[in-house]
mmCIF file of C-alpha atoms in Angstrom:
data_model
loop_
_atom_site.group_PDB
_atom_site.id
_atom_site.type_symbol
_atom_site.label_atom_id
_atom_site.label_comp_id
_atom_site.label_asym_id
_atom_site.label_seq_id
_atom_site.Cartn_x
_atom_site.Cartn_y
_atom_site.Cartn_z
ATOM 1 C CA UNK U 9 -21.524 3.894 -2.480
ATOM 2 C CA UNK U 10 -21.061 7.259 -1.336
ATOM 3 C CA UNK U 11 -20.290 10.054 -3.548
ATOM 4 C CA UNK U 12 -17.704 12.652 -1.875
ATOM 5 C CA UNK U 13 -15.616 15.021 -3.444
ATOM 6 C CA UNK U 14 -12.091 15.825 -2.695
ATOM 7 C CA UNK U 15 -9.640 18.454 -3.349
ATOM 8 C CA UNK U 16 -6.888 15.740 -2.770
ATOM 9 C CA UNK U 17 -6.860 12.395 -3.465
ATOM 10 C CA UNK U 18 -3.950 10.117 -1.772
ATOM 11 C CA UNK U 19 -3.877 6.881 -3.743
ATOM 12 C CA UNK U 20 -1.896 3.923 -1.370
ATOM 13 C CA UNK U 21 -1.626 4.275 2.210
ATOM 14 C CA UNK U 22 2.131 2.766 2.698
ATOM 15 C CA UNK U 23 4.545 4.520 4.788
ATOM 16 C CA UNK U 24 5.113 7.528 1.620
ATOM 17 C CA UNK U 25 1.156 7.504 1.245
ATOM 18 C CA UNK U 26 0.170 7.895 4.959
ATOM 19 C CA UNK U 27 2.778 10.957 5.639
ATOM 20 C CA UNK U 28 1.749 12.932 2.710
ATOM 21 C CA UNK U 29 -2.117 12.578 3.375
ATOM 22 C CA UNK U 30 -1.262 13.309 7.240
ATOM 23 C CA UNK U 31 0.426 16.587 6.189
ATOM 24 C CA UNK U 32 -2.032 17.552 3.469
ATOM 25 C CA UNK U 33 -4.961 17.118 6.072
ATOM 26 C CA UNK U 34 -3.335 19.438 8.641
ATOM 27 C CA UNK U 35 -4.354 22.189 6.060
ATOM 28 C CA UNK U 36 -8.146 22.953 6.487
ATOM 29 C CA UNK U 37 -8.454 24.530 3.446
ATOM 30 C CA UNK U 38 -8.378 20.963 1.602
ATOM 31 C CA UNK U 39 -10.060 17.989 1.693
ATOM 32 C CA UNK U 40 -8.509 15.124 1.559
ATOM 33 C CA UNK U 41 -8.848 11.295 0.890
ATOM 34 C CA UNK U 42 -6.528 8.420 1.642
ATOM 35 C CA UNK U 43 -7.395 5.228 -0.341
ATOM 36 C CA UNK U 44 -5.825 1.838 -0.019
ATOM 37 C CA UNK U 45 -6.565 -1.282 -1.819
ATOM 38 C CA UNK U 46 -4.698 -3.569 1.195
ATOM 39 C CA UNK U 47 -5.851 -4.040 4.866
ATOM 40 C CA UNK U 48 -4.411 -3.299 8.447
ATOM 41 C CA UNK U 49 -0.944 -4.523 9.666
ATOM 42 C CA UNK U 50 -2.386 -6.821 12.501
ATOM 43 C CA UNK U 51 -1.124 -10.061 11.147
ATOM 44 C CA UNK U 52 1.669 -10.784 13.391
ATOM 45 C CA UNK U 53 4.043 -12.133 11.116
ATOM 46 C CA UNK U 54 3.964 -8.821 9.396
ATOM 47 C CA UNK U 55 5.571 -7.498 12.582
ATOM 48 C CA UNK U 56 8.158 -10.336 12.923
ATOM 49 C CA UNK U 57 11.374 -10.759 10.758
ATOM 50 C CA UNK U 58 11.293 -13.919 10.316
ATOM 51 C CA UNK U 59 7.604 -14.230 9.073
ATOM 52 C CA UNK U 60 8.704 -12.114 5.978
ATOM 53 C CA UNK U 61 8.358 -15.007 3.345
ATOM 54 C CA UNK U 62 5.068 -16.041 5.185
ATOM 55 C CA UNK U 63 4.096 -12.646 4.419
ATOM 56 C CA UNK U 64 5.055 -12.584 0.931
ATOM 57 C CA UNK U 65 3.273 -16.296 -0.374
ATOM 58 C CA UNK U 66 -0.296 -13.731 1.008
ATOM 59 C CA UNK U 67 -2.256 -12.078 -1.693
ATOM 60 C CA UNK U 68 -3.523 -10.555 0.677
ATOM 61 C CA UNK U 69 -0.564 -8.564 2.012
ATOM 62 C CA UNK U 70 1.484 -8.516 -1.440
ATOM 63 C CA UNK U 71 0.647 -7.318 -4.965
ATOM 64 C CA UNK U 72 2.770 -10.182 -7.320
ATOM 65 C CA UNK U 73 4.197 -8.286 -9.933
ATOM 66 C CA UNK U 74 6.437 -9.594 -12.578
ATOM 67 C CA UNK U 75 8.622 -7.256 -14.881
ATOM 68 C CA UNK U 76 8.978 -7.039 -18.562
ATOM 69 C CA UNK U 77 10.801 -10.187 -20.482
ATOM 70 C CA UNK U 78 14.153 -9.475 -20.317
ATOM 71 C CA UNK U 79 16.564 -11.836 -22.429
ATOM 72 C CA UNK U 80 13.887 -14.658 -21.573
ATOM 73 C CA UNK U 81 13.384 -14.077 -18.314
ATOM 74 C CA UNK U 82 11.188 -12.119 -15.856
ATOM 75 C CA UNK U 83 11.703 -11.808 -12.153
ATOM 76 C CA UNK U 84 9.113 -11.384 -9.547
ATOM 77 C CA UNK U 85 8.668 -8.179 -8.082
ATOM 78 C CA UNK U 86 6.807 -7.639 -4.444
ATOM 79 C CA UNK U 87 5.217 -4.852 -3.546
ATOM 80 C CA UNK U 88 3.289 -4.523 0.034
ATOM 81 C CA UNK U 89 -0.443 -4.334 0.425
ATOM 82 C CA UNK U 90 -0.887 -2.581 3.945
ATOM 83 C CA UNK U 91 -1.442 0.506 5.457
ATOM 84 C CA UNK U 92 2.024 1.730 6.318
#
């Protein structure tokens, strides 16, 4: 594994995470790192409205996160695992 340093580090590449590391690495007195735990957007159905519950029964497009108990009940929260 290599062992960089960075002056920045960018931590999620979604649509927020790829426009702040794009402006921070117009400066050239930074360095800066974009990490993302997901992969690229080519599935198709990622791309296609109606393949949006496809999409989210994938763990390997969605992080499956529940919330906190609330009166006896939790609800399922998605959250996208992609760059952008």
């Amino acid at each position: 594994m290599s062992q960089e340093a960075f002056d920045i580090v960018v931590v999620g590449a979604g649509a927020a995470g790829c426009v702040v590391a794009s402006y921070l690495a117009e400066r050239t007195d930074i360095s800066v790192a974009l990490i993302e735990a997901g992969d690229t957007d080519r599935d198709p159905f990622i791309h296609i409205p109606a393949g949006f519950a496809k999409i989210l029964a994938q763990d390997r497009h969605v992080w499956k996160y529940e919330t906190v108990p609330q009166h006896g009940t939790k609800r399922a929260y998605r959250s996208g695992k992609v760059l952008g």
